[in-house]
Each structure stands twice: as structure tokens, then as C-alpha cells.
Amino acid sequence: MKLYTYKRTGQSSPEVGVLRDGKLVPVAAFGLKYATMNELIRGASPEELKALASGAFDASAAVALESVKLLAPIPEPAQDVLCLGLNYMAHANEARSFNAALASKEGWPVYFSKRVNWAPGDGDGIPAHEDVTGQLDYEVELAVIIGRDAKNVTMEDAKDYVFGYTVLNDVTARDLQNRHVQWYFGKSLDGFTPMGPCIVTADEFAFPPALHISCAVNGEVRQDANTNMLIHSIAKIISQFSQGVTLKAGTIIATGTPKGVGMGMATPTFLKKGDVVTCEIEGIGKLTNTIV
Ligand code: MG
């Protein structure tokens, strides 16, 4: 099923809903009191999730998807987003051509994180931060949402901890990323982690998901790959990072970006105000944001 966070016209608080028969149905219409996606992920029982996916509901509560303002499915992550660097081979190569220091140690994933005070949703702007950066770049990524606390998980069991997936744009200020050695600052500016349009629950895809992933800037396709090209698999990431670290329910893992980012172009080309970035993953949807 597809789960959304959104605001209805004139409504001050967001609500969480599920897409049923092409319309959005608030979880309240199923008798559930989850006010946010994080509450739903942490609290919903298998029976409640089954009811959302296929149970009866009051049809008068359904609203048209087009009539609401979509927010990021998790607009305020409870913790920093956990990210993979250099997790598609062709992207690792293009990154090295821009900055030789951007290299991973053979066989070992590069983990980093980004602060997300507020994640833009589909249709929201991405602040250009022109006073801070002159090298604004995009990175389309498959984001994995953890469904229950994960600790010391085996690779075989890893799939049981995945709640679902969304599209994430790991927006990056390349000059800050390179200047400060640690990537945290250059990845953490306000509005640098658009997500959406929804969370698709894990049961909708085979594991690991093999989905077409792409990013276009002003309609020009820049990134075009498949999530089956990850160097380090989702199972490996969940298993490895949960050894000694509890991945709390609601944790967001950005699995890395494929080849085709602005820094990797023959003449490195960065985003500017007015550019429209569309990230898309098969089966999840499109995440479109304008640089403002
Ligand atoms: Mg990234």
C-alpha cells in the first residue's frame, strides 16, 4: 500500500492516510489514532496495517489526492538520516574524477548522516542557499524505512525489519562537502532532503527491490539506473549497521545514488534557482522540487 502525509486545504495539522481505490483515506477512518507517520510505523500492529491495506472503511472520508498538499511522508525524522556514500560503482568512479579523496575502502560501505529538520515534500522548493554554496547538486536515492527496532540483525532476517520505501533526494553542497572533509555539513542544510511522494510498504516489492531509478533536471534525464545495482545490499546495510547500533523504528536509510550527478559531468554543472529536479523510482512515484 501507499501511505501519505498531507494537509487538507484549510487544515493546520498534517494527517496520515492510505491510498485506496485511487483516493486518500485518513487512517482515522479505520479507527486508528496515529497523528504522524512515525507514530504509525512505531505503533501499528500487523492487523492494523492489514486493515489499512484491505479493510473496510467509511468511503465518505476519502479525499482526492489532487485536493491535498502532500508533505514528505516523514516530514520530521526522529533522528538524522543514515546514508550510504559511493554505493553504485559508476557513481563512485565519477565522484573520484571530481575529487580523488571521495573514495571508499575496498569492500566496506561508506556511512554518513545528514540532519533533517524539515524534509520538503513533492512540489516543495529546495532552498538554493546561495550565500553558503555555489555547488548545489542532486542525488536520487531509494530510501529504506525501518519498521521495528533492529539490533544485531542477520542478513537473512534483514528484510523483516523493512517497513517500506520512498524516494529521497540527497541534495548536497559539493563545496562544503569537500572543504570540511566530513560530509555532514554539506548534506545538512535546511531543505536538503526532499522525500516522497509516499511510502510504499515492503510487501509491494520483491526483496531486494529491483526498481528503475532516475533523476531529471529541467526534463533532461541525468541519472538512469536500477536499484539492483547497489554495491552493498539493503540486507548487508541493515545487518552490518545494526551490529552494536540499534536502528530505531522510523529510521530512514538513504541507500546511495547512481551515476549522473552534476559534479560528475564533463564540465561539472550545478543547480541554480528555477531548476526543476524530478526524482523517480518505479512503483513509488515522482518527487519534483524546484530550486528556490
Ligand atoms: Mg547520497
Short mmCIF file of C-alpha atoms and ligand atoms in Angstrom, two decimals:
data_model
loop_
_atom_site.label_atom_id
_atom_site.label_comp_id
_atom_site.label_asym_id
_atom_site.label_seq_id
_atom_site.Cartn_x
_atom_site.Cartn_y
_atom_site.Cartn_z
CA MET A 1 0.00 0.00 0.00
CA LYS A 2 0.94 3.63 -0.43
CA LEU A 3 0.97 5.80 2.71
CA TYR A 4 0.98 9.60 2.57
CA THR A 5 1.41 12.53 4.91
CA TYR A 6 -0.57 15.56 3.76
CA LYS A 7 -2.56 18.61 4.72
CA ARG A 8 -6.09 19.24 3.60
CA THR A 9 -7.00 22.75 2.45
CA GLY A 10 -7.57 24.96 5.45
CA GLN A 11 -6.23 22.35 7.84
CA SER A 12 -3.34 23.34 10.10
CA SER A 13 -2.18 19.87 11.15
CA PRO A 14 -0.91 17.20 8.80
CA GLU A 15 -2.59 13.82 8.72
CA VAL A 16 -1.61 10.37 7.56
CA GLY A 17 -3.59 8.41 5.02
CA VAL A 18 -3.56 5.43 2.71
CA LEU A 19 -4.35 5.34 -0.99
CA ARG A 20 -7.42 3.18 -1.55
CA ASP A 21 -9.32 2.96 -4.85
CA GLY A 22 -7.34 5.98 -6.10
CA LYS A 23 -8.31 8.19 -3.17
CA LEU A 24 -6.69 9.19 0.10
CA VAL A 25 -8.31 7.77 3.18
CA PRO A 26 -7.15 9.13 6.55
CA VAL A 27 -6.10 6.43 8.98
CA ALA A 28 -8.71 7.85 11.37
CA ALA A 29 -11.36 6.40 9.02
CA PHE A 30 -10.07 2.97 10.09
CA GLY A 31 -10.42 3.89 13.76
CA LEU A 32 -6.66 4.47 14.11
CA LYS A 33 -5.35 7.42 16.08
CA TYR A 34 -1.87 7.82 14.59
CA ALA A 35 -1.24 11.52 14.06
CA THR A 36 2.09 11.12 12.28
CA MET A 37 3.80 8.52 10.09
CA ASN A 38 6.40 7.92 12.80
CA GLU A 39 3.62 7.12 15.29
CA LEU A 40 2.06 4.75 12.76
CA ILE A 41 5.35 2.99 12.00
CA ARG A 42 6.13 2.55 15.69
CA GLY A 43 2.63 1.68 16.82
CA ALA A 44 0.64 -0.08 14.13
CA SER A 45 0.11 -3.81 14.61
CA PRO A 46 0.16 -6.24 11.67
CA GLU A 47 -3.65 -6.41 11.94
CA GLU A 48 -3.95 -2.62 11.76
CA LEU A 49 -1.67 -2.49 8.72
CA LYS A 50 -3.75 -5.20 7.08
CA ALA A 51 -6.90 -3.19 7.76
CA LEU A 52 -5.34 -0.12 6.13
CA ALA A 53 -4.36 -2.16 3.08
CA SER A 54 -7.58 -4.06 2.55
CA GLY A 55 -10.10 -3.47 5.34
CA ALA A 56 -13.46 -1.76 5.09
CA PHE A 57 -13.66 2.00 5.63
CA ASP A 58 -16.12 4.86 5.52
CA ALA A 59 -15.92 5.97 1.87
CA SER A 60 -17.20 9.44 2.75
CA ALA A 61 -13.87 10.09 4.50
CA ALA A 62 -11.88 9.65 1.26
CA VAL A 63 -10.48 12.73 -0.49
CA ALA A 64 -8.93 13.23 -3.92
CA LEU A 65 -5.13 13.01 -3.94
CA GLU A 66 -5.05 16.17 -6.06
CA SER A 67 -7.01 18.12 -3.46
CA VAL A 68 -4.42 17.93 -0.69
CA LYS A 69 -0.97 19.41 -0.12
CA LEU A 70 1.45 16.50 0.01
CA LEU A 71 4.18 16.63 2.62
CA ALA A 72 7.21 14.38 2.88
CA PRO A 73 5.94 11.04 4.24
CA ILE A 74 8.12 11.64 7.31
CA PRO A 75 8.47 15.45 7.40
CA GLU A 76 10.40 15.48 10.68
CA PRO A 77 12.56 12.37 11.03
CA ALA A 78 13.15 11.48 14.67
CA GLN A 79 16.87 11.07 14.00
CA ASP A 80 19.42 12.02 11.39
CA VAL A 81 19.03 10.13 8.11
CA LEU A 82 21.57 7.32 7.74
CA CYS A 83 23.22 7.47 4.31
CA LEU A 84 25.41 5.34 2.09
CA GLY A 85 28.13 7.02 0.04
CA LEU A 86 29.53 5.69 -3.22
CA ASN A 87 27.17 2.69 -3.35
CA TYR A 88 26.84 2.44 -7.16
CA MET A 89 30.11 1.63 -8.97
CA ALA A 90 29.69 4.11 -11.84
CA HIS A 91 28.89 6.90 -9.36
CA ALA A 92 31.92 6.04 -7.22
CA ASN A 93 34.04 6.46 -10.34
CA GLU A 94 32.53 9.82 -11.33
CA ALA A 95 32.88 11.09 -7.76
CA ARG A 96 36.58 10.23 -7.79
CA SER A 97 37.03 12.11 -11.07
CA PHE A 98 35.69 15.25 -9.32
CA ASN A 99 37.65 14.75 -6.10
CA ALA A 100 40.10 11.87 -5.70
CA ALA A 101 39.57 11.98 -1.93
CA LEU A 102 35.99 10.76 -2.45
CA ALA A 103 36.93 7.10 -2.27
CA SER A 104 35.75 4.14 -0.26
CA LYS A 105 37.88 1.47 1.36
CA GLU A 106 37.64 -1.70 -0.70
CA GLY A 107 34.71 -3.84 0.40
CA TRP A 108 33.49 -1.52 3.16
CA PRO A 109 30.43 0.70 2.89
CA VAL A 110 30.79 4.44 3.42
CA TYR A 111 28.30 5.52 6.10
CA PHE A 112 27.45 9.12 6.88
CA SER A 113 24.40 11.01 8.06
CA LYS A 114 22.50 14.16 7.35
CA ARG A 115 20.43 16.35 9.63
CA VAL A 116 16.85 16.83 8.52
CA ASN A 117 14.97 19.46 10.49
CA TRP A 118 12.19 19.51 7.90
CA ALA A 119 12.01 17.43 4.74
CA PRO A 120 10.38 19.09 1.72
CA GLY A 121 7.68 17.01 0.05
CA ASP A 122 6.69 16.64 -3.58
CA GLY A 123 6.12 20.11 -5.06
CA ASP A 124 8.03 21.98 -2.35
CA GLY A 125 11.05 24.20 -3.03
CA ILE A 126 14.66 23.35 -2.28
CA PRO A 127 16.43 26.45 -0.88
CA ALA A 128 19.42 27.43 -3.06
CA HIS A 129 21.41 28.73 -0.07
CA GLU A 130 23.40 30.92 -2.48
CA ASP A 131 25.08 32.69 0.44
CA VAL A 132 26.57 29.39 1.59
CA THR A 133 27.16 27.27 -1.53
CA GLY A 134 27.89 27.66 -5.23
CA GLN A 135 27.85 23.93 -5.95
CA LEU A 136 24.32 22.67 -5.33
CA ASP A 137 23.85 19.08 -6.55
CA TYR A 138 21.13 16.41 -6.63
CA GLU A 139 21.27 12.68 -5.78
CA VAL A 140 18.23 10.46 -6.34
CA GLU A 141 18.16 7.57 -3.87
CA LEU A 142 15.97 4.69 -2.74
CA ALA A 143 15.25 5.29 0.95
CA VAL A 144 14.52 2.34 3.23
CA ILE A 145 12.26 2.94 6.25
CA ILE A 146 12.93 0.65 9.21
CA GLY A 147 9.71 -0.77 10.72
CA ARG A 148 10.83 -2.04 14.12
CA ASP A 149 13.87 -1.63 16.29
CA ALA A 150 16.74 -3.54 14.69
CA LYS A 151 19.72 -4.79 16.70
CA ASN A 152 22.27 -7.43 15.70
CA VAL A 153 20.16 -8.45 12.70
CA THR A 154 21.39 -11.18 10.34
CA MET A 155 21.38 -10.65 6.58
CA GLU A 156 18.76 -13.38 6.29
CA ASP A 157 16.39 -11.59 8.70
CA ALA A 158 17.04 -8.03 7.46
CA LYS A 159 14.01 -7.90 5.18
CA ASP A 160 11.69 -8.42 8.16
CA TYR A 161 12.76 -5.03 9.53
CA VAL A 162 11.88 -3.03 6.41
CA PHE A 163 8.61 -1.11 6.75
CA GLY A 164 8.74 0.39 3.29
CA TYR A 165 10.45 2.58 0.74
CA THR A 166 10.34 6.14 -0.52
CA VAL A 167 12.18 8.39 -2.98
CA LEU A 168 14.80 10.67 -1.42
CA ASN A 169 16.90 13.43 -2.96
CA ASP A 170 20.21 13.64 -1.06
CA VAL A 171 20.81 17.28 -2.01
CA THR A 172 24.44 18.21 -1.45
CA ALA A 173 26.58 21.35 -1.39
CA ARG A 174 29.72 19.92 -3.06
CA ASP A 175 31.97 22.81 -1.98
CA LEU A 176 31.02 22.29 1.67
CA GLN A 177 31.23 18.51 1.32
CA ASN A 178 34.80 18.73 0.08
CA ARG A 179 36.02 21.67 2.15
CA HIS A 180 35.08 20.18 5.51
CA VAL A 181 36.28 16.60 4.82
CA GLN A 182 33.30 15.25 6.80
CA TRP A 183 30.21 15.35 4.59
CA TYR A 184 27.73 16.20 7.36
CA PHE A 185 27.61 19.99 6.92
CA GLY A 186 27.37 19.90 3.14
CA LYS A 187 24.46 17.45 3.31
CA SER A 188 22.52 19.03 6.19
CA LEU A 189 21.43 22.49 5.05
CA ASP A 190 17.75 23.22 5.63
CA GLY A 191 15.59 21.68 2.91
CA PHE A 192 18.34 19.38 1.60
CA THR A 193 16.38 16.12 1.98
CA PRO A 194 13.20 16.12 -0.10
CA MET A 195 11.26 12.87 0.24
CA GLY A 196 8.11 11.48 -1.29
CA PRO A 197 5.61 11.32 -2.69
CA CYS A 198 4.67 8.41 -0.38
CA ILE A 199 5.94 5.34 1.44
CA VAL A 200 5.28 2.08 -0.39
CA THR A 201 5.15 -0.76 2.10
CA ALA A 202 7.73 -3.52 1.77
CA ASP A 203 5.20 -6.20 0.80
CA GLU A 204 4.65 -4.48 -2.57
CA PHE A 205 8.12 -5.36 -3.86
CA ALA A 206 10.37 -8.38 -4.06
CA PHE A 207 13.36 -8.25 -1.72
CA PRO A 208 15.73 -6.80 -2.57
CA PRO A 209 13.70 -4.42 -4.74
CA ALA A 210 14.93 -4.10 -8.34
CA LEU A 211 13.39 -0.81 -9.41
CA HIS A 212 14.16 1.67 -12.16
CA ILE A 213 15.59 4.83 -10.56
CA SER A 214 16.10 8.13 -12.37
CA CYS A 215 16.58 11.86 -11.97
CA ALA A 216 15.89 14.60 -14.49
CA VAL A 217 16.85 18.28 -14.30
CA ASN A 218 14.55 20.56 -16.30
CA GLY A 219 13.34 17.44 -18.15
CA GLU A 220 16.85 16.25 -19.11
CA VAL A 221 17.50 12.75 -17.74
CA ARG A 222 20.77 12.84 -15.79
CA GLN A 223 20.58 9.66 -13.67
CA ASP A 224 19.14 6.42 -15.03
CA ALA A 225 19.83 3.12 -13.25
CA ASN A 226 18.27 0.29 -11.27
CA THR A 227 18.28 -0.29 -7.52
CA ASN A 228 19.61 -3.80 -8.18
CA MET A 229 22.98 -2.13 -8.92
CA LEU A 230 23.75 -1.31 -5.27
CA ILE A 231 27.29 -2.38 -4.33
CA HIS A 232 26.27 -3.00 -0.71
CA SER A 233 22.79 -4.53 -0.48
CA ILE A 234 19.97 -3.40 1.77
CA ALA A 235 20.28 -6.65 3.74
CA LYS A 236 24.00 -6.08 4.25
CA ILE A 237 23.49 -2.47 5.33
CA ILE A 238 20.78 -3.32 7.90
CA SER A 239 22.75 -6.29 9.20
CA GLN A 240 26.10 -4.53 9.39
CA PHE A 241 24.91 -1.23 10.86
CA SER A 242 22.74 -2.98 13.47
CA GLN A 243 25.76 -4.75 14.98
CA GLY A 244 26.11 -2.78 18.18
CA VAL A 245 23.78 0.00 16.99
CA THR A 246 20.01 -0.06 17.42
CA LEU A 247 18.27 1.15 14.29
CA LYS A 248 15.07 2.51 15.81
CA ALA A 249 11.72 2.07 14.10
CA GLY A 250 11.29 5.01 11.75
CA THR A 251 14.98 5.16 10.84
CA ILE A 252 15.49 6.31 7.27
CA ILE A 253 18.37 4.82 5.28
CA ALA A 254 19.34 6.52 2.00
CA THR A 255 20.98 3.72 0.02
CA GLY A 256 23.19 5.80 -2.26
CA THR A 257 22.90 7.48 -5.64
CA PRO A 258 23.70 6.20 -9.13
CA LYS A 259 25.91 7.84 -11.78
CA GLY A 260 24.93 11.14 -13.33
CA VAL A 261 25.18 13.82 -10.64
CA GLY A 262 26.21 17.36 -11.57
CA MET A 263 29.76 17.05 -10.22
CA GLY A 264 30.32 14.04 -12.49
CA MET A 265 29.50 15.83 -15.76
CA ALA A 266 32.32 16.52 -18.27
CA THR A 267 32.01 20.13 -17.17
CA PRO A 268 30.69 19.94 -13.60
CA THR A 269 27.30 21.64 -13.63
CA PHE A 270 25.38 22.65 -10.54
CA LEU A 271 21.80 23.56 -9.77
CA LYS A 272 20.58 27.14 -9.84
CA LYS A 273 17.40 28.92 -8.83
CA GLY A 274 14.48 27.93 -11.05
CA ASP A 275 15.84 24.48 -11.92
CA VAL A 276 13.27 21.71 -11.59
CA VAL A 277 14.56 18.38 -10.25
CA THR A 278 12.42 15.27 -10.70
CA CYS A 279 13.48 12.10 -8.90
CA GLU A 280 11.54 8.96 -9.76
CA ILE A 281 11.52 5.33 -8.68
CA GLU A 282 9.40 2.69 -10.36
CA GLY A 283 6.42 1.71 -8.25
CA ILE A 284 6.86 4.57 -5.77
CA GLY A 285 6.40 7.69 -7.88
CA LYS A 286 7.85 11.08 -8.73
CA LEU A 287 9.37 13.63 -6.37
CA THR A 288 9.55 17.02 -8.09
CA ASN A 289 11.13 20.08 -6.48
CA THR A 290 12.18 23.49 -7.76
CA ILE A 291 15.31 25.28 -6.58
CA VAL A 292 14.17 28.50 -4.91
MG MG B 1 23.85 10.37 -1.39
#
